[in-house]
Coordinates of C-alpha atoms in Angstrom, one line a residue:
Chain A
X1 CA 106.5 -20.4 76.2
X2 CA 105.9 -17.3 74.1
X3 CA 102.5 -16.6 72.5
X4 CA 103.6 -17.7 69.1
X5 CA 102.1 -20.8 67.8
X6 CA 104.2 -21.0 64.6
X7 CA 106.6 -23.9 64.3
X8 CA 110.2 -22.7 64.3
X9 CA 111.5 -22.0 60.8
X10 CA 114.0 -24.3 59.4
X11 CA 116.9 -21.9 59.0
X12 CA 120.6 -22.6 59.2
X13 CA 121.5 -22.1 62.8
X14 CA 124.6 -20.3 64.0
X15 CA 127.5 -22.7 64.8
X16 CA 127.1 -22.5 68.6
X17 CA 123.3 -22.9 68.2
X18 CA 123.9 -26.1 66.2
X19 CA 126.1 -27.5 68.9
X20 CA 123.7 -26.5 71.7
X21 CA 120.9 -28.3 69.8
X22 CA 123.0 -31.4 69.2
X23 CA 124.0 -31.8 72.8
X24 CA 120.7 -30.6 74.1
X25 CA 118.7 -33.0 72.0
X26 CA 120.9 -35.9 73.1
X27 CA 120.1 -35.1 76.7
X28 CA 116.5 -34.4 76.1
X29 CA 115.8 -37.6 74.2
X30 CA 117.7 -39.9 76.5
X31 CA 116.0 -38.3 79.5
X32 CA 112.7 -39.0 77.9
X33 CA 113.6 -42.7 77.3
X34 CA 114.7 -43.1 80.9
X35 CA 111.5 -41.4 82.1
X36 CA 109.6 -44.3 80.5
X37 CA 111.1 -46.6 83.1
X38 CA 109.4 -44.9 86.0
X39 CA 107.6 -47.5 88.0
X40 CA 108.8 -50.4 85.8
X41 CA 112.4 -50.9 87.1
X42 CA 113.6 -54.3 88.3
X43 CA 114.1 -53.0 91.8
X44 CA 113.1 -49.9 93.6
X45 CA 116.6 -48.6 93.9
X46 CA 116.7 -48.6 90.1
X47 CA 113.5 -46.6 89.9
X48 CA 115.3 -44.0 91.9
X49 CA 118.6 -44.2 90.0
X50 CA 117.1 -44.1 86.5
X51 CA 114.8 -41.2 87.4
X52 CA 117.8 -39.5 88.9
X53 CA 119.8 -39.8 85.7
X54 CA 116.8 -38.8 83.6
X55 CA 116.5 -35.6 85.7
X56 CA 120.2 -34.8 85.4
X57 CA 119.9 -35.1 81.6
X58 CA 116.7 -33.1 81.5
X59 CA 118.5 -30.3 83.5
X60 CA 121.3 -30.3 81.0
X61 CA 118.9 -30.3 78.1
X62 CA 117.1 -27.3 79.5
X63 CA 120.3 -25.3 79.8
X64 CA 121.5 -26.3 76.3
X65 CA 118.2 -25.7 74.5
X66 CA 117.8 -22.3 76.3
X67 CA 121.2 -21.4 74.8
X68 CA 119.6 -22.1 71.3
X69 CA 116.2 -20.5 71.9
X70 CA 113.0 -21.2 73.8
X71 CA 113.3 -24.6 75.5
X72 CA 109.7 -25.6 75.2
X73 CA 109.3 -24.3 71.6
X74 CA 112.4 -26.3 70.7
X75 CA 111.3 -29.5 72.5
X76 CA 107.7 -29.5 71.6
X77 CA 107.3 -27.8 68.3
X78 CA 110.1 -29.1 66.1
X79 CA 109.4 -32.1 63.9
X80 CA 111.5 -35.2 63.7
X81 CA 113.6 -33.9 60.9
X82 CA 114.7 -30.9 62.9
X83 CA 116.1 -32.9 65.9
X84 CA 119.8 -33.3 66.0
X85 CA 120.3 -36.0 68.6
X86 CA 122.3 -39.2 68.1
X87 CA 120.3 -42.2 66.9
X88 CA 121.8 -44.1 69.9
X89 CA 119.8 -42.1 72.5
X90 CA 116.5 -42.5 70.7
X91 CA 116.7 -46.3 70.7
X92 CA 113.8 -47.9 72.6
X93 CA 114.6 -49.0 76.2
X94 CA 114.3 -52.7 75.3
X95 CA 115.1 -54.9 78.3
X96 CA 117.3 -53.6 81.2
X97 CA 120.4 -54.8 79.5
X98 CA 119.6 -52.6 76.4
X99 CA 119.0 -49.6 78.6
X100 CA 122.3 -50.2 80.4
X101 CA 124.3 -50.8 77.2
X102 CA 122.9 -47.6 75.7
X103 CA 123.8 -45.7 78.9
X104 CA 127.3 -47.1 79.1
X105 CA 128.0 -46.1 75.5
X106 CA 126.5 -42.7 75.8
X107 CA 127.7 -41.7 79.3
X108 CA 131.3 -42.7 78.4
X109 CA 131.0 -40.4 75.4
X110 CA 129.4 -37.6 77.3
X111 CA 132.0 -37.8 80.1
X112 CA 134.9 -37.6 77.6
X113 CA 133.3 -34.8 75.6
X114 CA 132.2 -32.7 78.6
X115 CA 135.5 -33.1 80.3
X116 CA 137.1 -31.8 77.2
X117 CA 134.7 -28.9 76.9
X118 CA 135.0 -28.1 80.6
X119 CA 138.8 -27.8 80.2
X120 CA 138.4 -25.2 77.4
X121 CA 137.1 -21.7 77.5
X122 CA 134.4 -22.0 74.9
X123 CA 130.7 -21.3 75.3
X124 CA 129.9 -24.7 76.8
X125 CA 132.7 -24.8 79.4
X126 CA 130.4 -23.7 82.3
X127 CA 127.6 -26.1 81.5
X128 CA 130.1 -28.9 80.9
X129 CA 131.9 -28.4 84.2
X130 CA 128.7 -28.8 86.1
X131 CA 127.3 -31.6 84.0
X132 CA 130.5 -33.7 84.0
X133 CA 130.1 -34.3 87.7
X134 CA 126.6 -35.8 87.0
X135 CA 127.9 -37.8 84.1
X136 CA 130.7 -39.4 86.1
X137 CA 128.0 -40.8 88.3
X138 CA 125.9 -42.0 85.3
X139 CA 128.9 -43.7 83.8
X140 CA 129.7 -45.4 87.1
X141 CA 126.1 -46.6 87.4
X142 CA 126.2 -48.1 83.8
X143 CA 129.6 -49.7 84.4
X144 CA 128.5 -51.3 87.7
X145 CA 125.5 -52.8 86.0
X146 CA 127.5 -53.9 82.9
X147 CA 129.7 -55.8 85.3
X148 CA 126.8 -57.4 87.2
X149 CA 124.9 -58.4 84.1
X150 CA 127.9 -59.5 82.1
X151 CA 129.5 -61.4 85.0
X152 CA 126.2 -62.4 86.7
X153 CA 124.2 -65.4 85.5
X154 CA 124.3 -67.2 82.1
X155 CA 121.0 -65.5 81.3
X156 CA 122.2 -62.0 82.2
X157 CA 125.5 -62.5 80.3
X158 CA 123.6 -63.5 77.2
X159 CA 121.2 -60.6 77.4
X160 CA 124.0 -58.1 78.0
X161 CA 126.0 -59.5 75.2
X162 CA 123.1 -59.1 72.8
X163 CA 122.4 -55.6 74.0
X164 CA 126.0 -54.5 73.5
X165 CA 126.0 -56.0 70.1
X166 CA 122.7 -54.6 69.0
X167 CA 123.6 -51.0 69.9
X168 CA 127.2 -51.1 68.6
X169 CA 126.3 -49.9 65.2
X170 CA 125.0 -46.6 66.7
X171 CA 128.3 -45.7 68.4
X172 CA 130.2 -44.5 65.4
X173 CA 128.0 -41.5 65.0
X174 CA 129.2 -40.1 68.3
X175 CA 132.6 -39.2 66.9
X176 CA 131.3 -37.2 63.9
X177 CA 132.4 -33.6 64.4
X178 CA 129.6 -31.4 65.7
X179 CA 129.6 -27.9 64.2
X180 CA 130.6 -25.3 66.6
X181 CA 132.6 -27.6 68.9
X182 CA 136.4 -27.5 68.8
X183 CA 137.1 -31.0 69.8
X184 CA 139.7 -33.7 69.0
X185 CA 137.1 -36.2 67.9
X186 CA 139.7 -38.9 67.0
X187 CA 141.1 -38.5 70.5
X188 CA 137.7 -38.9 72.0
X189 CA 137.0 -42.0 69.9
X190 CA 140.3 -43.6 71.0
X191 CA 139.6 -42.9 74.7
X192 CA 136.0 -44.1 74.4
X193 CA 137.0 -47.3 72.8
X194 CA 139.6 -47.9 75.4
X195 CA 137.2 -47.2 78.3
X196 CA 134.3 -49.2 77.0
X197 CA 136.5 -52.1 76.0
X198 CA 138.0 -52.3 79.4
X199 CA 134.6 -52.4 81.1
X200 CA 133.3 -55.0 78.7
X201 CA 136.4 -57.2 79.3
X202 CA 136.0 -56.9 83.1
X203 CA 132.3 -57.9 82.5
X204 CA 133.6 -61.0 80.7
X205 CA 132.0 -59.7 77.5
X206 CA 133.6 -59.4 74.0
X207 CA 133.9 -56.1 72.4
X208 CA 131.3 -56.3 69.6
X209 CA 132.6 -56.7 66.1
X210 CA 131.4 -55.1 62.9
X211 CA 131.6 -51.6 61.6
X212 CA 131.5 -48.8 64.1
X213 CA 131.3 -46.4 61.3
X214 CA 130.9 -46.6 57.5
X215 CA 128.3 -47.7 55.1
X216 CA 126.6 -50.2 57.4
X217 CA 126.7 -48.3 60.6
X218 CA 123.9 -46.1 61.7
X219 CA 124.3 -42.5 62.2
X220 CA 122.7 -39.5 60.7
X221 CA 120.9 -38.2 63.7
X222 CA 123.0 -35.1 63.7
X223 CA 121.7 -34.4 60.2
X224 CA 118.1 -34.9 61.3
X225 CA 117.7 -38.4 59.9
X226 CA 116.4 -40.6 62.6
X227 CA 115.2 -44.2 63.2
X228 CA 111.5 -45.2 63.0
X229 CA 110.8 -45.4 66.8
X230 CA 111.8 -41.8 67.2
X231 CA 108.7 -40.3 65.5
X232 CA 106.4 -42.3 67.8
X233 CA 108.3 -41.1 70.8
X234 CA 108.0 -37.5 69.7
X235 CA 104.3 -37.9 69.0
X236 CA 103.8 -38.9 72.6
X237 CA 106.1 -36.3 74.0
X238 CA 104.6 -33.4 72.0
X239 CA 100.9 -34.3 71.8
X240 CA 99.6 -32.4 74.8
X241 CA 101.7 -29.3 74.2
X242 CA 100.6 -29.2 70.5
X243 CA 97.0 -29.7 71.4
X244 CA 96.8 -26.4 73.2
X245 CA 98.6 -23.9 70.9
X246 CA 99.9 -20.8 72.8
X247 CA 98.9 -22.1 76.2
X248 CA 101.1 -21.7 79.3
X249 CA 101.7 -24.6 81.6
Chain B
X1 CA 118.4 -41.7 126.5
X2 CA 117.2 -44.0 129.3
X3 CA 113.5 -44.5 128.8
X4 CA 111.1 -46.8 130.4
X5 CA 111.1 -48.7 127.1
X6 CA 114.9 -48.9 127.0
X7 CA 115.1 -50.2 130.5
X8 CA 113.2 -53.3 129.4
X9 CA 115.2 -53.9 126.2
X10 CA 115.8 -57.7 126.3
X11 CA 119.0 -59.5 125.3
X12 CA 119.2 -63.2 124.8
X13 CA 121.6 -63.6 127.8
X14 CA 119.1 -61.9 130.1
X15 CA 116.2 -63.9 128.8
X16 CA 117.2 -67.4 129.8
X17 CA 116.8 -68.0 133.5
X18 CA 114.0 -65.5 134.3
X19 CA 110.5 -66.5 134.9
X20 CA 108.7 -66.0 131.6
X21 CA 105.3 -65.2 132.9
X22 CA 106.5 -62.6 135.4
X23 CA 108.7 -61.0 132.8
X24 CA 105.9 -60.7 130.3
X25 CA 103.8 -58.8 132.8
X26 CA 106.7 -56.5 133.6
X27 CA 107.5 -55.9 129.9
X28 CA 103.9 -55.1 129.2
X29 CA 103.6 -52.7 132.1
X30 CA 106.9 -51.0 131.0
X31 CA 105.7 -50.7 127.4
X32 CA 102.4 -49.2 128.5
X33 CA 104.2 -46.7 130.7
X34 CA 106.5 -45.7 127.9
X35 CA 103.6 -45.1 125.5
X36 CA 101.7 -43.2 128.2
X37 CA 104.8 -41.0 128.8
X38 CA 105.0 -40.3 125.0
X39 CA 108.3 -42.0 124.8
X40 CA 109.4 -43.7 121.5
X41 CA 109.4 -47.4 121.2
X42 CA 112.5 -48.6 119.4
X43 CA 113.2 -51.8 117.4
X44 CA 115.0 -53.6 120.2
X45 CA 112.4 -52.8 122.8
X46 CA 109.8 -55.3 123.9
X47 CA 106.4 -54.7 122.3
X48 CA 103.1 -56.5 122.3
X49 CA 102.8 -58.9 119.3
X50 CA 99.6 -57.1 118.2
X51 CA 101.4 -53.8 118.3
X52 CA 104.1 -55.2 116.1
X53 CA 101.6 -56.8 113.8
X54 CA 99.5 -53.6 113.4
X55 CA 102.6 -51.5 112.7
X56 CA 103.9 -54.0 110.1
X57 CA 100.4 -53.9 108.4
X58 CA 100.2 -50.1 108.5
X59 CA 103.8 -49.3 107.4
X60 CA 103.7 -51.9 104.7
X61 CA 100.5 -50.6 103.4
X62 CA 102.0 -47.1 103.4
X63 CA 105.1 -48.3 101.6
X64 CA 103.0 -50.1 99.0
X65 CA 100.9 -47.0 98.5
X66 CA 104.1 -45.0 97.6
X67 CA 105.2 -47.5 95.0
X68 CA 101.8 -48.2 93.5
X69 CA 101.2 -44.4 93.6
X70 CA 104.1 -43.9 91.2
X71 CA 102.0 -45.4 88.4
X72 CA 99.2 -42.9 88.0
X73 CA 101.7 -40.0 87.9
X74 CA 104.3 -41.8 85.8
X75 CA 101.5 -42.2 83.3
X76 CA 102.1 -38.5 82.4
X77 CA 105.9 -38.2 82.5
X78 CA 106.2 -38.8 78.8
X79 CA 103.4 -36.4 78.0
X80 CA 104.2 -33.5 80.4
X81 CA 103.5 -30.3 78.5
X82 CA 106.6 -28.3 79.4
X83 CA 110.2 -29.3 80.3
X84 CA 109.8 -27.6 83.7
X85 CA 106.7 -29.6 84.5
X86 CA 108.3 -32.7 83.3
X87 CA 111.3 -32.2 85.6
X88 CA 109.0 -31.6 88.6
X89 CA 107.0 -34.7 87.9
X90 CA 110.0 -36.9 87.4
X91 CA 111.5 -35.6 90.7
X92 CA 108.2 -36.3 92.4
X93 CA 107.9 -39.9 91.1
X94 CA 111.6 -40.4 92.2
X95 CA 110.7 -39.1 95.7
X96 CA 107.9 -41.6 95.9
X97 CA 110.3 -44.5 95.2
X98 CA 112.5 -43.1 97.9
X99 CA 109.6 -42.9 100.3
X100 CA 108.8 -46.5 99.6
X101 CA 112.4 -47.4 100.4
X102 CA 112.4 -45.5 103.8
X103 CA 109.1 -47.2 104.7
X104 CA 110.2 -50.7 103.8
X105 CA 113.3 -50.1 105.9
X106 CA 111.1 -48.9 108.8
X107 CA 109.0 -52.0 108.4
X108 CA 112.1 -54.2 108.4
X109 CA 113.0 -53.0 111.9
X110 CA 110.0 -54.9 113.0
X111 CA 111.4 -58.2 111.8
X112 CA 109.9 -58.6 108.3
X113 CA 111.7 -58.1 105.0
X114 CA 111.0 -56.0 101.9
X115 CA 110.8 -59.2 99.8
X116 CA 108.2 -60.7 102.1
X117 CA 106.1 -57.5 102.0
X118 CA 106.4 -57.2 98.2
X119 CA 105.3 -60.7 97.9
X120 CA 102.2 -60.0 100.0
X121 CA 101.4 -56.9 97.9
X122 CA 101.8 -58.9 94.7
X123 CA 99.6 -61.7 96.0
X124 CA 96.9 -59.3 97.2
X125 CA 97.4 -60.2 100.9
X126 CA 98.4 -56.6 101.8
X127 CA 96.7 -53.5 100.5
X128 CA 97.6 -50.0 99.3
X129 CA 95.7 -46.8 99.4
X130 CA 92.4 -47.0 97.5
X131 CA 93.1 -43.7 95.8
X132 CA 95.6 -45.1 93.4
X133 CA 93.0 -47.3 91.8
X134 CA 91.6 -44.2 90.0
X135 CA 93.0 -43.4 86.5
X136 CA 94.8 -40.2 85.5
X137 CA 92.9 -39.2 82.4
X138 CA 94.3 -35.7 81.8
X139 CA 97.3 -33.6 82.6
X140 CA 95.2 -31.7 85.2
X141 CA 94.9 -35.0 87.2
X142 CA 98.6 -34.6 88.0
X143 CA 97.8 -31.3 89.7
X144 CA 94.7 -32.7 91.4
X145 CA 96.8 -35.6 92.8
X146 CA 99.3 -33.1 94.1
X147 CA 96.8 -30.8 95.7
X148 CA 94.2 -33.2 97.0
X149 CA 95.8 -36.6 97.3
X150 CA 99.1 -35.4 98.7
X151 CA 97.1 -32.9 100.8
X152 CA 95.0 -35.7 102.3
X153 CA 98.2 -37.8 102.8
X154 CA 99.8 -34.9 104.6
X155 CA 96.8 -34.4 106.9
X156 CA 97.0 -38.1 107.7
X157 CA 100.7 -38.2 108.0
X158 CA 101.7 -35.2 110.0
X159 CA 100.4 -36.7 113.2
X160 CA 102.4 -39.8 112.4
X161 CA 105.5 -37.8 112.9
X162 CA 104.6 -38.2 116.6
X163 CA 103.7 -41.8 116.3
X164 CA 104.9 -44.0 119.2
X165 CA 107.1 -46.2 117.1
X166 CA 110.4 -44.3 116.5
X167 CA 111.5 -45.6 113.1
X168 CA 108.1 -44.9 111.6
X169 CA 107.9 -41.4 113.2
X170 CA 111.3 -40.5 111.9
X171 CA 110.5 -41.8 108.4
X172 CA 107.4 -39.6 108.4
X173 CA 109.3 -36.5 109.3
X174 CA 111.3 -36.8 106.1
X175 CA 108.4 -37.9 104.0
X176 CA 106.1 -35.1 105.2
X177 CA 108.7 -32.4 104.2
X178 CA 108.8 -33.7 100.6
X179 CA 105.1 -34.3 100.4
X180 CA 104.4 -30.7 101.4
X181 CA 106.6 -29.6 98.6
X182 CA 104.7 -31.8 96.1
X183 CA 101.4 -30.5 97.3
X184 CA 102.4 -26.9 96.7
X185 CA 103.6 -27.8 93.2
X186 CA 100.3 -29.6 92.5
X187 CA 98.3 -26.6 93.7
X188 CA 100.4 -24.3 91.5
X189 CA 99.9 -26.6 88.5
X190 CA 96.1 -26.4 89.0
X191 CA 96.3 -22.6 89.5
X192 CA 98.1 -22.2 86.3
X193 CA 95.5 -24.3 84.4
X194 CA 92.6 -22.5 86.1
X195 CA 93.9 -19.1 85.0
X196 CA 94.9 -20.4 81.6
X197 CA 92.8 -20.9 78.5
X198 CA 89.1 -21.9 78.9
X199 CA 90.1 -25.5 77.9
X200 CA 92.7 -25.6 80.6
X201 CA 90.3 -24.2 83.2
X202 CA 87.8 -26.9 82.2
X203 CA 90.5 -29.5 82.5
X204 CA 91.3 -28.4 86.0
X205 CA 87.7 -28.4 87.1
X206 CA 87.1 -31.8 85.7
X207 CA 90.1 -33.2 87.5
X208 CA 89.0 -31.7 90.8
X209 CA 85.5 -33.2 90.2
X210 CA 86.9 -36.6 89.7
X211 CA 89.5 -36.6 92.6
X212 CA 87.5 -34.9 95.4
X213 CA 85.5 -37.8 96.7
X214 CA 88.2 -40.4 96.3
X215 CA 90.5 -38.1 98.3
X216 CA 88.0 -37.9 101.2
X217 CA 87.9 -41.7 101.2
X218 CA 91.6 -41.7 101.9
X219 CA 90.9 -41.1 105.5
X220 CA 89.3 -44.5 105.8
X221 CA 85.9 -45.6 106.9
X222 CA 83.8 -43.6 109.3
X223 CA 84.9 -43.8 113.0
X224 CA 82.1 -46.2 114.0
X225 CA 83.2 -48.6 111.3
X226 CA 87.0 -48.4 111.7
X227 CA 88.2 -51.7 113.0
X228 CA 91.8 -50.7 114.0
X229 CA 91.2 -47.2 115.2
X230 CA 90.6 -47.6 119.0
X231 CA 93.6 -49.8 119.6
X232 CA 95.9 -47.7 117.4
X233 CA 94.9 -44.6 119.3
X234 CA 95.6 -46.2 122.7
X235 CA 99.0 -47.2 121.4
X236 CA 99.6 -43.7 120.0
X237 CA 100.2 -45.0 116.5
X238 CA 97.2 -42.9 115.5
X239 CA 96.5 -39.5 117.1
X240 CA 93.2 -38.5 115.6
X241 CA 90.2 -40.4 114.3
X242 CA 89.4 -40.8 110.6
X243 CA 86.4 -38.4 110.7
X244 CA 88.4 -35.8 112.6
X245 CA 91.1 -35.8 110.0
X246 CA 88.6 -35.8 107.2
X247 CA 86.9 -32.8 108.6
X248 CA 90.2 -31.0 109.0
X249 CA 91.0 -31.7 105.4
X250 CA 87.7 -30.4 104.1
X251 CA 88.1 -27.2 106.2
X252 CA 91.5 -26.6 104.7
X253 CA 90.4 -27.3 101.1
X254 CA 87.4 -25.0 100.9
X255 CA 89.3 -21.7 101.0
X256 CA 92.0 -23.2 98.8
X257 CA 89.5 -24.1 96.1
X258 CA 88.2 -20.6 96.1
X259 CA 91.7 -19.2 95.5
X260 CA 92.0 -21.6 92.7
X261 CA 88.9 -20.3 91.1
X262 CA 87.4 -23.8 91.0
X263 CA 84.6 -25.5 92.9
X264 CA 84.2 -28.7 94.8
X265 CA 81.6 -31.2 93.5
X266 CA 79.4 -31.3 96.6
X267 CA 76.1 -29.5 96.7
X268 CA 75.8 -30.1 100.5
X269 CA 79.1 -28.4 101.3
X270 CA 78.5 -25.3 103.5
X271 CA 79.9 -23.5 106.5
X272 CA 78.3 -24.5 109.8
X273 CA 78.5 -21.6 112.2
X274 CA 77.5 -23.7 115.2
X275 CA 80.2 -26.4 114.7
X276 CA 82.8 -24.0 113.4
X277 CA 83.3 -26.5 110.5
X278 CA 82.1 -27.2 107.0
X279 CA 79.3 -29.6 106.6
X280 CA 79.7 -31.8 103.6
X281 CA 77.8 -34.5 101.7
X282 CA 77.6 -38.2 102.3
X283 CA 80.5 -40.3 100.9
X284 CA 79.6 -43.2 98.7
X285 CA 80.9 -45.9 101.0
X286 CA 79.7 -48.6 98.6
X287 CA 82.2 -47.4 96.0
X288 CA 84.9 -47.3 98.7
X289 CA 84.3 -50.9 99.7
X290 CA 84.2 -52.0 96.0
X291 CA 87.5 -50.3 95.4
X292 CA 89.0 -51.9 98.5
X293 CA 87.7 -55.3 97.4
X294 CA 89.6 -54.9 94.1
X295 CA 86.8 -53.7 91.9
X296 CA 87.9 -50.1 91.3
X297 CA 88.7 -48.8 87.9
X298 CA 92.5 -49.6 88.0
X299 CA 93.0 -52.2 90.6
X300 CA 93.8 -55.0 88.1
X301 CA 96.0 -52.7 86.0
X302 CA 98.0 -51.4 88.9
X303 CA 98.8 -54.8 90.4
X304 CA 99.5 -56.4 87.1
X305 CA 102.0 -53.7 86.2
X306 CA 103.7 -54.0 89.6
X307 CA 103.9 -57.8 89.3
X308 CA 105.2 -57.5 85.7
X309 CA 107.9 -55.1 86.7
X310 CA 108.9 -57.4 89.5
X311 CA 108.8 -60.6 87.4
X312 CA 110.5 -59.1 84.3
X313 CA 113.2 -57.7 86.6
X314 CA 113.9 -61.1 88.3
X315 CA 116.8 -61.9 86.0
X316 CA 118.4 -58.6 86.8
X317 CA 118.2 -59.2 90.6
X318 CA 119.5 -62.7 90.1
X319 CA 122.5 -61.3 88.1
X320 CA 123.3 -58.8 90.9
X321 CA 123.1 -61.6 93.5
X322 CA 125.3 -64.0 91.5
X323 CA 127.8 -61.2 90.8
X324 CA 127.9 -60.3 94.5
X325 CA 128.4 -63.9 95.5
X326 CA 131.2 -64.5 93.0
X327 CA 133.1 -61.4 94.0
X328 CA 132.5 -61.9 97.7
X329 CA 134.1 -65.3 97.2
X330 CA 137.0 -63.8 95.4
X331 CA 137.5 -61.0 98.0
X332 CA 137.1 -63.6 100.7
X333 CA 139.8 -65.7 99.1
X334 CA 142.0 -62.7 98.9
X335 CA 141.5 -61.7 102.5
X336 CA 142.0 -65.4 103.4
X337 CA 145.2 -65.5 101.4
X338 CA 146.5 -62.3 103.1
X339 CA 145.6 -63.7 106.5
X340 CA 147.4 -66.8 105.6
X341 CA 150.5 -64.8 104.6
X342 CA 150.3 -62.9 107.8
X343 CA 150.1 -66.0 109.9
X344 CA 153.0 -67.6 108.0

């Protein structure tokens, strides 16, 4: 942290900065949500697994935010409207099924996107090459749980069905182009839909219906328009840092 | 390795015809000889029932402490003031869950199960360390826990790496390495606060003031009131008395607190030239007993959260079990079908 106590100015970021913020905020916010599970998981192995995924994501966030500026200034001193994460990752944990559905949707997206970026020679290739190894594990974890919950008991099937349905409207946003990334977004969407549909079918779940994008889908996180729970999450996350302007930790 | 203990490993086949009473005497003598020779007792070796019971009690309590101990620190994960500190804290809480897993596994080698032990924790029949019944009220508490609580735990646990029961000793080797790392991180956190703004310094001092005495209580009651000590020392489960370890810890902390630029909240603390140790004030044993009885500041909250996590997770565990059963049946059917084909 630098000595400055001023909030970062809202200026138009350079394209690669915009992309670093978008990807960095996704990882930062989802990591925070997973951190909320610590000590609350259904079984000890999941306390370990969820913390592990949270740590991977936080590591990615730190690299990405550092590409855009000072990591702590960006994490702790921006207000809600300046965050560029997807609305999907800011959704509250809900029950374990909601957490898993959110993770399945996001990890599948992140794996496809990072594999694409790792294959290129852009600014994010290095980070993506390292991160994609972690994300493959996250996706596998989410898939394995989707199968167990979907194809477990009647209760778990119903909970998983509801979770997949509830979060579906947040998935369309993932395929909106991110400024500064040269990506075949339509290709990623097709691959994502194929991958997620295959897992859901194996889990005896229907692929949710309804708009994935369009007027009734959610998705303006990349423009800094978030859902209501996000402000409260940030209040908690930033409160201590903001209470001691200029301090080092 | 052929040890005295291994020579008396019993198998069901050997058990049958022998004279039970004579065997029991021989087993006990071989066990005592193995312990006296500093050999490790392993899961399949004969051991006295009371040795088994005391180990189950101690390892379970240790495992429970790791998982209840996640709560006071996890309380600050979402408020950690920098991303670096947040990552360190998350990793630490994750390690604690891992330590809980090693220790439940070690306990299971003695013929109990994790489910059974968790059930005893949830119903209050088994305890966890008294320290985790104190609240984490500021960020500095995370540092004080690392420095003092992990420091006290290490002082207690390093001798356990030489404990007579092999699986416990080996778990402790791994755990102590990670705990030492956590302790240094906690110390460094406090040092940063102590050298920071006046508010941060005050926060650090306040945390040390609140955690010092409870940390000294982690070594257990005074030697003359410790009910399990003598037997545990004979069995080499324990290597040093509570008061010895407590003294060692105080002697370690005094120079460290000076480097931190902080003080310990004990007006009677002073170097005793004659003893070559620090004298320190009287511990409030009434408070200690109250906390152990369940009347500490967070006892109710800690156990309620643990039970709630377990109860609310029941449907997830049931789903995993149902899935495993279905797919084991399917795989079994496939294997059966293949075997049938092969036979035909």
